[in-house]
Tab-separated table of C-alpha atoms and ligand atoms in Angstrom:
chain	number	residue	atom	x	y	z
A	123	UNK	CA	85.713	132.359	128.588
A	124	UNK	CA	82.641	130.102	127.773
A	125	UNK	CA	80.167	127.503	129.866
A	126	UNK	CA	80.335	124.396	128.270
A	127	UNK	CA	78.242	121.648	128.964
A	128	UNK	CA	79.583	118.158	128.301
A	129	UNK	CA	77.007	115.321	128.602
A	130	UNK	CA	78.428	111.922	129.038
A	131	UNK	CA	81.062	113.698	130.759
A	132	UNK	CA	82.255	110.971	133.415
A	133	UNK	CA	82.758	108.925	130.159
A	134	UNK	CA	85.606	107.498	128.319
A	135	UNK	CA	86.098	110.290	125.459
A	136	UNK	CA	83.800	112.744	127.501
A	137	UNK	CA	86.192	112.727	130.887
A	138	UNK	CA	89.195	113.721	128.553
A	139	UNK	CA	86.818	116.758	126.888
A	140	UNK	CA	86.549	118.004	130.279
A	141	UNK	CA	89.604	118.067	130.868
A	142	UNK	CA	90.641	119.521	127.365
A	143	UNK	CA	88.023	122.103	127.590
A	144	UNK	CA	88.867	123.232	131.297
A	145	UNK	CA	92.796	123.817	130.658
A	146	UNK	CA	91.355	126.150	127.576
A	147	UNK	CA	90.691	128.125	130.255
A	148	UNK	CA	86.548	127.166	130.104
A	149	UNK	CA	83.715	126.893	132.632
A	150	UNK	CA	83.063	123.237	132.222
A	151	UNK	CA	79.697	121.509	133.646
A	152	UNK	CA	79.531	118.009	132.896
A	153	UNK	CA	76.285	116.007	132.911
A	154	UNK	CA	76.027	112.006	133.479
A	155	UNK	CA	73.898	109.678	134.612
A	156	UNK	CA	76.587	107.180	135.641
A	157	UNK	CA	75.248	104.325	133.494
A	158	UNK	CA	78.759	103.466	131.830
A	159	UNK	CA	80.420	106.744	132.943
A	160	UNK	CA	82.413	106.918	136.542
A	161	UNK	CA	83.115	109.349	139.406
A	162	UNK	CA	86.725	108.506	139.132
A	163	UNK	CA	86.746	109.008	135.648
A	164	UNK	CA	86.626	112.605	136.955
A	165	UNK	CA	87.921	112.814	140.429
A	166	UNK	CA	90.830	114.490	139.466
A	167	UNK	CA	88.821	117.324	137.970
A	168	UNK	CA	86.495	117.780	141.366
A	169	UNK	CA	88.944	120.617	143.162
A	170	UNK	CA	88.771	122.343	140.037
A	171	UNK	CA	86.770	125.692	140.709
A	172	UNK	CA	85.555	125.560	137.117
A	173	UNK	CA	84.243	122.017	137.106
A	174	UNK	CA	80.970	121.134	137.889
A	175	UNK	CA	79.410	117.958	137.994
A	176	UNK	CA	75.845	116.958	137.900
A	177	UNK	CA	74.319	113.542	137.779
A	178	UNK	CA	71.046	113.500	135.531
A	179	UNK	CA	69.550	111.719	133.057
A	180	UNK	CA	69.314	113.772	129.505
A	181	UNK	CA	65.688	111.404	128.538
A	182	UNK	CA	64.633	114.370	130.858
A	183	UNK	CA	63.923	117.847	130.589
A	184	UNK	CA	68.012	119.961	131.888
A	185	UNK	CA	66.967	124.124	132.542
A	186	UNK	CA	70.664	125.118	132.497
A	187	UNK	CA	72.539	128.656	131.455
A	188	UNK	CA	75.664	127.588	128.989
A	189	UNK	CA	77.281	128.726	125.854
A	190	UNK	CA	78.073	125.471	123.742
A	191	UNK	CA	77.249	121.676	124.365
A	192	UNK	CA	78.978	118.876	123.156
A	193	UNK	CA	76.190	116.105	123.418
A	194	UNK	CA	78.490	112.618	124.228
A	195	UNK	CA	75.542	110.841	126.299
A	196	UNK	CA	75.160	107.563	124.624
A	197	UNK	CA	76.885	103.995	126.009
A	198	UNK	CA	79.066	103.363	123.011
A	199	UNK	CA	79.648	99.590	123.603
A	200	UNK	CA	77.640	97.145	122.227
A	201	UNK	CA	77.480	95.301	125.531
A	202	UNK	CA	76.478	98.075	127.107
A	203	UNK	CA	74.214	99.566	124.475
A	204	UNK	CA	72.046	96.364	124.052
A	205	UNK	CA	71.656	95.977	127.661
A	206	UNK	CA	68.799	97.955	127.802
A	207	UNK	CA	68.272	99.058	124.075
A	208	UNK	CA	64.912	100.665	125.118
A	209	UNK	CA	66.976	103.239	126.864
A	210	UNK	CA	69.935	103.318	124.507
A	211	UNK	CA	67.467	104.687	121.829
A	212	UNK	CA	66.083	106.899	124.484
A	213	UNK	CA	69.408	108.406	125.077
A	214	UNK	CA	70.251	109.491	121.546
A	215	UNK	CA	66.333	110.347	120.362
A	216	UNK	CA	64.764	112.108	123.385
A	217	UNK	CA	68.431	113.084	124.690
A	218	UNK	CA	68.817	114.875	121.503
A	219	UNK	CA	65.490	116.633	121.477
A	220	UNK	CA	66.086	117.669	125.259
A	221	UNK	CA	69.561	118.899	124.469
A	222	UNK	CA	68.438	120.884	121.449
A	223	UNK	CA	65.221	122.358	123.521
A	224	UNK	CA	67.790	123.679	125.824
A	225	UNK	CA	70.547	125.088	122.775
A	226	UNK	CA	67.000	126.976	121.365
A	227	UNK	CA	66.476	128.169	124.464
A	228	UNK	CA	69.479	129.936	125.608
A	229	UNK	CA	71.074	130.172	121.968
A	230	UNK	CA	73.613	127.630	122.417
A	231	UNK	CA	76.091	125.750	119.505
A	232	UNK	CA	75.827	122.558	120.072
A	233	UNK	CA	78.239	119.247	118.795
A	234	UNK	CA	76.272	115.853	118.179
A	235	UNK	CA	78.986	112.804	119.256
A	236	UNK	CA	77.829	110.671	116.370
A	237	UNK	CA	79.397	106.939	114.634
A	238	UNK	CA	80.348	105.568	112.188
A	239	UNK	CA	77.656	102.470	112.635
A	240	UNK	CA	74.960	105.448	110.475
A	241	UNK	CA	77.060	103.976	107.934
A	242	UNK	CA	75.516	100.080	108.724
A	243	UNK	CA	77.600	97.378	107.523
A	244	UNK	CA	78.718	99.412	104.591
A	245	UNK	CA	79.252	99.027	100.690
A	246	UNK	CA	81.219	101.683	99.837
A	247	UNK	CA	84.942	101.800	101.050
A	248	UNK	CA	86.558	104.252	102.691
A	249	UNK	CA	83.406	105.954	103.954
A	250	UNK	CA	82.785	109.223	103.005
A	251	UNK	CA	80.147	111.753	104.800
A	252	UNK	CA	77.891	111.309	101.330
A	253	UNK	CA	77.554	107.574	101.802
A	254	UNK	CA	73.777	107.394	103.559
A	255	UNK	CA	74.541	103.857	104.831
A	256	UNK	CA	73.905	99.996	105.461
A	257	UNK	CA	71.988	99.395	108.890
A	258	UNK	CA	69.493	96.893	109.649
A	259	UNK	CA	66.536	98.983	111.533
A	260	UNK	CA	65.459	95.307	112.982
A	261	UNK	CA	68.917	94.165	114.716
A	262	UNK	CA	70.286	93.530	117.493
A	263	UNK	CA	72.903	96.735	116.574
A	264	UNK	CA	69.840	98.899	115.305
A	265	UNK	CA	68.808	100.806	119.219
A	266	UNK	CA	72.444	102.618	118.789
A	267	UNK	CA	72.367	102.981	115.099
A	268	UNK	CA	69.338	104.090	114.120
A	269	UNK	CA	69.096	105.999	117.361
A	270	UNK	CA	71.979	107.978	116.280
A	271	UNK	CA	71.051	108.355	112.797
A	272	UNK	CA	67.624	109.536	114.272
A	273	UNK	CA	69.572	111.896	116.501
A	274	UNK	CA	71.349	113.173	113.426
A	275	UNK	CA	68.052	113.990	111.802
A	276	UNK	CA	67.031	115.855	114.657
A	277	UNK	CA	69.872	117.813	114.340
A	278	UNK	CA	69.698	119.019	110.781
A	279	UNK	CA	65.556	119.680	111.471
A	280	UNK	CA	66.702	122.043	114.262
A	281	UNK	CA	68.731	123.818	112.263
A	282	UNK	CA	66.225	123.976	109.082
A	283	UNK	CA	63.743	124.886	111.527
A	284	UNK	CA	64.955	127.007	113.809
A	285	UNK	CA	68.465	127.992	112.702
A	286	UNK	CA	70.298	126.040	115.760
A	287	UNK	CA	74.086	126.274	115.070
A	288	UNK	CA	74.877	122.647	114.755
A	289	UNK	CA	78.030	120.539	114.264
A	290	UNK	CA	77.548	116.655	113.461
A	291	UNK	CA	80.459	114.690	113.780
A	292	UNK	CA	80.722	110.846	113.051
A	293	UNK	CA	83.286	109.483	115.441
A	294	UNK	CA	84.796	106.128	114.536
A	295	UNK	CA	86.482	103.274	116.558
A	296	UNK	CA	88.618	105.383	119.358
A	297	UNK	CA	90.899	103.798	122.206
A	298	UNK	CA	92.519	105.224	125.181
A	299	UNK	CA	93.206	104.999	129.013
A	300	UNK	CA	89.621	105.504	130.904
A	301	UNK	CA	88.163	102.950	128.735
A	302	UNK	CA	86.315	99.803	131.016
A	303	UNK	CA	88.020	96.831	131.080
A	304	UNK	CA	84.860	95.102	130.629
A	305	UNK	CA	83.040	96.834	127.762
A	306	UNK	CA	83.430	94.445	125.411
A	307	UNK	CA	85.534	96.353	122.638
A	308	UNK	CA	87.685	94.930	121.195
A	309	UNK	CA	90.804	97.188	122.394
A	310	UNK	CA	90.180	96.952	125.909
A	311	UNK	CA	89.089	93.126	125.470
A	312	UNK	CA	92.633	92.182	124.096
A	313	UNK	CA	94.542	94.200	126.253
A	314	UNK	CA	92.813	93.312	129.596
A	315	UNK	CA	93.277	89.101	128.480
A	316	UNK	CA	96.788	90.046	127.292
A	317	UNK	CA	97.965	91.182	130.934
A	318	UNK	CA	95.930	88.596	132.426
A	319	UNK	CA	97.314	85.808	130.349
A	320	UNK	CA	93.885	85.061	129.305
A	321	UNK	CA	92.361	83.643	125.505
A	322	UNK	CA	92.529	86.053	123.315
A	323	UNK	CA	89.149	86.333	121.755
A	324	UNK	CA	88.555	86.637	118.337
A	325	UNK	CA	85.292	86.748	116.703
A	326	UNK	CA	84.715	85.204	113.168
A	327	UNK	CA	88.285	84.967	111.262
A	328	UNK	CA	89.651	88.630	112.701
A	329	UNK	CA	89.727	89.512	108.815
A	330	UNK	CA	86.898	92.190	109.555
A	331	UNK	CA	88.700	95.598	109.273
A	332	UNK	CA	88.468	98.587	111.894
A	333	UNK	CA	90.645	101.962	111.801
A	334	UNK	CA	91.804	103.283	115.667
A	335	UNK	CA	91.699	106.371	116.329
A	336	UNK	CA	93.622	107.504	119.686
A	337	UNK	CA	91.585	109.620	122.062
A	338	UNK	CA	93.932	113.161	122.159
A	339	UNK	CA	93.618	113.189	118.590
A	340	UNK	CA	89.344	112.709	118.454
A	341	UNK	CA	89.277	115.323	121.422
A	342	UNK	CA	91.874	117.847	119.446
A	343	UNK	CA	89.801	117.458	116.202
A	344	UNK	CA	86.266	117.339	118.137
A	345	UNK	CA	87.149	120.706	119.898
A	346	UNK	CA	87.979	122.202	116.091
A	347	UNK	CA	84.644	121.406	114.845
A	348	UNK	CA	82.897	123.125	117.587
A	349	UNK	CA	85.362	125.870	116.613
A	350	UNK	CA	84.318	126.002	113.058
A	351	UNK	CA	82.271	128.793	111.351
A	352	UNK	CA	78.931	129.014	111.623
A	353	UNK	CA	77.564	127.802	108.482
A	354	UNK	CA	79.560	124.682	108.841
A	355	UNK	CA	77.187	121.990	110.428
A	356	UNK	CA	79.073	118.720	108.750
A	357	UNK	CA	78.547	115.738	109.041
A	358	UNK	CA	82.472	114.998	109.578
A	359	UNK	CA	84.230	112.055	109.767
A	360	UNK	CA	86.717	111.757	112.290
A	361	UNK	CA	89.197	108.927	112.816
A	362	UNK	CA	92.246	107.415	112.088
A	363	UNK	CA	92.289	106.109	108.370
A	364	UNK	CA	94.975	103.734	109.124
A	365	UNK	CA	92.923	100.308	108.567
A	366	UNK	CA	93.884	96.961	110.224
A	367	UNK	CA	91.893	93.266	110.376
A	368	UNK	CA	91.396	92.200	113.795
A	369	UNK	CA	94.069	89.839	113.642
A	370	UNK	CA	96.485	92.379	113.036
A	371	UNK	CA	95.441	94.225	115.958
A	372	UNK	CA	95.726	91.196	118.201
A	373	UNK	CA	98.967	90.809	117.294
A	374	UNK	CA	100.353	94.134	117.944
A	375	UNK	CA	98.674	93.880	121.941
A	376	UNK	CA	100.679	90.603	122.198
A	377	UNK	CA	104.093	92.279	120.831
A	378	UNK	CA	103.405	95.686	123.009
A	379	UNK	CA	102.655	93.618	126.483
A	380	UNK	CA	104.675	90.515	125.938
A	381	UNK	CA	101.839	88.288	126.895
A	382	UNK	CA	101.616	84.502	125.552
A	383	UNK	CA	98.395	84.417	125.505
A	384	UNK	CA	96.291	82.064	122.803
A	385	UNK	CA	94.134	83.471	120.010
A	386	UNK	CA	90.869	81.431	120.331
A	387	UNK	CA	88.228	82.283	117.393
A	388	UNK	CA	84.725	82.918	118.609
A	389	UNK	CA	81.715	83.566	116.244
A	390	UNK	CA	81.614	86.563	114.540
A	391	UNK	CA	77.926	88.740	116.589
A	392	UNK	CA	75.230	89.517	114.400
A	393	UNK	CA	75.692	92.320	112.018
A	394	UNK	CA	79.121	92.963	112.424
A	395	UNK	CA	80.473	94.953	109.314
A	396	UNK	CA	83.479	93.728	107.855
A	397	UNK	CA	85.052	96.544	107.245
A	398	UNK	CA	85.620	100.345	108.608
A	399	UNK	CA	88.333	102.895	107.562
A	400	UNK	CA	87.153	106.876	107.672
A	401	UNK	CA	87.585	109.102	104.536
A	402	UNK	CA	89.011	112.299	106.950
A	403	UNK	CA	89.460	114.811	104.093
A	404	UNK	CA	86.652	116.759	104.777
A	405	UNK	CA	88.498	117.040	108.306
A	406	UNK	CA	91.702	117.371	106.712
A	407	UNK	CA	90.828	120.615	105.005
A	408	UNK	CA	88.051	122.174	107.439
A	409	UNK	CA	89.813	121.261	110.846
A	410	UNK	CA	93.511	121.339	108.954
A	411	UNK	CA	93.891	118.540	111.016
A	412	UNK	CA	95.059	114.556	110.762
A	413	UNK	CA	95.950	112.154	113.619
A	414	UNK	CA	98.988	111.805	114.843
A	415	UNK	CA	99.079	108.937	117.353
A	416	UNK	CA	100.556	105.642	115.633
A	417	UNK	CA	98.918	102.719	116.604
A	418	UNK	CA	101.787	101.283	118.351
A	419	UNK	CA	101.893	104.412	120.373
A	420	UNK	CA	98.152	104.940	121.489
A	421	UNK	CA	98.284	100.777	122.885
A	422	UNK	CA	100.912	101.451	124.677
A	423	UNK	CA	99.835	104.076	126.605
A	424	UNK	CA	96.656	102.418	126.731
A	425	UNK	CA	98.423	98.901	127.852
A	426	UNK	CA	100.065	101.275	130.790
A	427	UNK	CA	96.697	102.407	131.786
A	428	UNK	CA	95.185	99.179	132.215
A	429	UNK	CA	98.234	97.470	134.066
A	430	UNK	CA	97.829	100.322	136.828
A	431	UNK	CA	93.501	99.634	137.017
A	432	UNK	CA	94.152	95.614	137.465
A	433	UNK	CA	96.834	96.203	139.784
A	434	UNK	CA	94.885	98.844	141.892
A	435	UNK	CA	91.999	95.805	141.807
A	436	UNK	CA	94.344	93.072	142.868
A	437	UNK	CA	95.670	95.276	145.587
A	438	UNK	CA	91.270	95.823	146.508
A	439	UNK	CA	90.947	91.929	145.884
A	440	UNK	CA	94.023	91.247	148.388
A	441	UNK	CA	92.597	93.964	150.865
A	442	UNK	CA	88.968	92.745	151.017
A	443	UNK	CA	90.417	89.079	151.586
A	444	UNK	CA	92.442	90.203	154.656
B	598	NAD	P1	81.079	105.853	127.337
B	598	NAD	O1	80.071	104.777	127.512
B	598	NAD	O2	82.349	105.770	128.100
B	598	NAD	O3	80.437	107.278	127.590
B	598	NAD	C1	79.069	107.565	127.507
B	598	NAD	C2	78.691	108.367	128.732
B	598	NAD	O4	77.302	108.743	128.635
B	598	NAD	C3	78.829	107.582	130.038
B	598	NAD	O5	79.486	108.368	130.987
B	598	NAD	C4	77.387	107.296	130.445
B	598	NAD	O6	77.224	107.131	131.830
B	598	NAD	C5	76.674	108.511	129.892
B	598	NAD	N1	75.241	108.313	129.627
B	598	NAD	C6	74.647	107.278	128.995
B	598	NAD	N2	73.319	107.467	128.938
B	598	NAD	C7	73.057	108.668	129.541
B	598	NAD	C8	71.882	109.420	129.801
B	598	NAD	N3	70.683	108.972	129.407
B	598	NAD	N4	72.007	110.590	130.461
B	598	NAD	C9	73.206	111.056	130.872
B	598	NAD	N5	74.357	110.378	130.654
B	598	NAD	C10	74.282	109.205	129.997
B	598	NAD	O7	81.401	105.888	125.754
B	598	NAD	P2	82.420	106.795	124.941
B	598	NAD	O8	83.267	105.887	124.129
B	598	NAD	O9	83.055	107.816	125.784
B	598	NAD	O10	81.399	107.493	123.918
B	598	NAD	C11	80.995	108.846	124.063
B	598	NAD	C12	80.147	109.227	122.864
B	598	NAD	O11	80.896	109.092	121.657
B	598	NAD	C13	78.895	108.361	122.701
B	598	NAD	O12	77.821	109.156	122.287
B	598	NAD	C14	79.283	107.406	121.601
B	598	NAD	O13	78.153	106.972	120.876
B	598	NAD	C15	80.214	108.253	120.753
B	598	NAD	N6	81.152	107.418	119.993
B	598	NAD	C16	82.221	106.821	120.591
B	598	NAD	C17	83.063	106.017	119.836
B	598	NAD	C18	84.275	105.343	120.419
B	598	NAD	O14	84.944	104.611	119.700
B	598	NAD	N7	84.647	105.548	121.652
B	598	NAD	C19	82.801	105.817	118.480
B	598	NAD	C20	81.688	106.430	117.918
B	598	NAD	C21	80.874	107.244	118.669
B	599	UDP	N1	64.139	121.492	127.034
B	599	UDP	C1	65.086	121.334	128.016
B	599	UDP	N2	65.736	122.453	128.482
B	599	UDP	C2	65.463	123.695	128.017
B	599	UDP	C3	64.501	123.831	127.003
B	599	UDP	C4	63.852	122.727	126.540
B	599	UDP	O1	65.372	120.232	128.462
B	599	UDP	O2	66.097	124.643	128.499
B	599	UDP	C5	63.475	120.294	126.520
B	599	UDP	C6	61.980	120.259	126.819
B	599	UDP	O3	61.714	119.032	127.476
B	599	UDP	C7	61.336	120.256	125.457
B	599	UDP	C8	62.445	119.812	124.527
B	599	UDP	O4	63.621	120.271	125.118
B	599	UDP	O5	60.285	119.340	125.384
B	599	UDP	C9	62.311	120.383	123.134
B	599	UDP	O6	62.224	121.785	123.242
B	599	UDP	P1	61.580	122.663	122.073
B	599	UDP	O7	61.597	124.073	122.544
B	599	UDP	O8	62.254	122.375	120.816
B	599	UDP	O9	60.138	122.095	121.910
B	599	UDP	P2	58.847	122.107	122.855
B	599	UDP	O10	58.576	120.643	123.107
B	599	UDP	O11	59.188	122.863	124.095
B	599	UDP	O12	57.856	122.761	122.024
B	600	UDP	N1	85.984	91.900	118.477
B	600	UDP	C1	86.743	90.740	118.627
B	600	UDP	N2	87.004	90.302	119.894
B	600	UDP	C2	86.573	90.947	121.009
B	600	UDP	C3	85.805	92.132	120.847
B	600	UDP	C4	85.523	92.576	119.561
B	600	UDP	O1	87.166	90.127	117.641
B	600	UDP	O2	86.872	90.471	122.123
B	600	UDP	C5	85.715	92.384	117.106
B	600	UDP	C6	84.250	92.710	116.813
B	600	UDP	O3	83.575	91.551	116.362
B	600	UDP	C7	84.377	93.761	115.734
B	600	UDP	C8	85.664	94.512	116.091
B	600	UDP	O4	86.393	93.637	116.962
B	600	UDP	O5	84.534	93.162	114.470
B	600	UDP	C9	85.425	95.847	116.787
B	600	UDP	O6	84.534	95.638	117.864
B	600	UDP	P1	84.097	96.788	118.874
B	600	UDP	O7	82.977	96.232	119.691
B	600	UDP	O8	85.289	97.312	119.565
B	600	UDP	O9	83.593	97.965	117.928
B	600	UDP	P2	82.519	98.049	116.730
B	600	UDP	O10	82.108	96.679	116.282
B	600	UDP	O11	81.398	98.831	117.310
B	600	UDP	O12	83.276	98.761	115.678
């Protein structure tokens, strides 16, 4: 079995790789700095004797002995990526060039967590991997995207360079339990004011389009890649194709948790493309693999998740009044 190193690892999609990656039977040490990532995202992988977790900061230098490393550092929201966008482009540049140092070093593979946003507010519909993208290098939006299309070019120079085995992959919008109620996207958002009864926010019209992926089917197709052959370096596309407006979306949360909460419509943020939806054949015939989580499906386990975090914080709330 192999020692994987998971950065981001106390995050959303990278506490579910750990957890993937240690029932495979894998040495699993997992690397945060706890910036939008939580201990009890992982607390019930601590007793594990092949977990090990490590707070630090990938901006700086990590001497470590692994096998593979899926590089997931990164806040993902943009709430939490233009908080400090200094940092966010940090994170993916000099995170990347650490992270590669260290696969040179001890010969590791190692799997770039990349977006859809290198595609910008795009032109061409579905987006394939050959479309080189919309962005605005100037915006508000540009720290994570051009970060992470810089990252990506750091990438494919390692592996011109110095043959690194690579894999790129260009995650788009994914949803699942562990998310934070307060990060702003837009699943979490309209769930979390669903239970609570609160406005439903909608920015601009909710005619802008996004395609959800659920999270066991980015983590089953993210674990393929790594597994792919050598020569394969992608970029891939992975994500649900299934397209819906925002609308839409709002209106399947209010069906799934009964709430009667009001839409209100709230301007649409600065550069926010209009539309999203993955092209996944390249996955479809590398990684023989597709998603397989319905919409309908993936919110409501994600709608069960959430009910149990705000009642666990009206239960705190109730205690710390006492
Ligand atoms: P997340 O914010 O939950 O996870 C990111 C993790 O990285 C957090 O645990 C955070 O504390 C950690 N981190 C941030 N900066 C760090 C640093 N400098 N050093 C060490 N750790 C650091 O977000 P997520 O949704 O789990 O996203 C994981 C990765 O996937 C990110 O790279 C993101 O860009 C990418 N991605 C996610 C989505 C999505 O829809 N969830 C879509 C596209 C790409
Ligand atoms: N690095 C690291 N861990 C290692 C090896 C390297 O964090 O095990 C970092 C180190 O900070 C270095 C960066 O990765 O600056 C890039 O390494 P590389 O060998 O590509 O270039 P260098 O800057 O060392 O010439
Ligand atoms: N959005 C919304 N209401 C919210 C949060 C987000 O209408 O409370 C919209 C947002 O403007 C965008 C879409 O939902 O058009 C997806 O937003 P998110 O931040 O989840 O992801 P991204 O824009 O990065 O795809």
């Amino acid at each position: 079995m192999k020692t994987l190193l998971v950065t981001g690892g106390a995050g959303f999609l990278g506490s579910h790789l750990c957890e993937r990656l240690l029932a495979a039977g894998h040495d699993v040490l997992c690397v945060d700095n706890f910036f939008t990532g939580t201990k009890a995202n992982v607390a019930h992988l601590m007793e594990h004797p092949r977990f090990e977790l490590l707070r630090h900061d990938i901006t700086f230098p990590l001497y470590v002995e692994v096998d593979e490393i899926y590089n997931l550092a990164c806040p993902a929201s943009p709430i939490h990526y233009q908080f400090d966008p200094v940092q966010t482009t940090k994170t993916s540049v000099h995170g990347a060039i650490n992270m590669l140092g260290l696969a040179k070093r001890v010969k590791a593979k190692i799997l770039q967590a990349s977006t859809s946003e290198v595609y910008g507010d795009p032109e061409v519909h579905p987006q394939t991997e050959g479309y080189w993208g919309r962005v605005n290098p100037v915006g508000p939006r540009s720290c994570y995207d051009e970060g992470k299309r810089c990252a990506e070019t750091l990438f494919f120079d390692y592996w011109r360079q110095h043959r690194l085995r690579i894999k790129v992959v260009r995650i788009f919008n994914t949803y699942g339990p562990r998310m934070l109620p307060h990060d702003g996207r837009v699943v979490s958002n309209f769930i979390v004011q669903a239970l609570r009864g609160d406005d439903i926010t909608i920015y601009g019209e909710g005619m802008q389009t996004r395609s959800f992926c659920y999270v066991d089917d980015l983590i089953d197709a993210m674990i393929r890649v790594m597994a792919t052959a050598d020569d394969f370096t992608g970029p891939i596309n992975i994500g649900n194709p299934r397209e819906f407006t925002i609308l839409e979306l709002a209106q399947a949360v209010l069906r799934l948790t009964g709430s009667r909460s009001r839409l209100v419509f709230k301007p649409l943020p600065a550069d926010d493309p209009k539309q999203r939806q993955p092209d996944i054949a390249l996955a479809e015939k590398m990684l023989d693999w597709s998603p397989t989580v319905e919409l309908d499906c993936g919110l409501e386990k994600t709608v069960s998740y959430f009910k149990a975090q705000l009642q666990t914080g009206e239960r705190e709330t109730l205690d710390l009044a006492r």
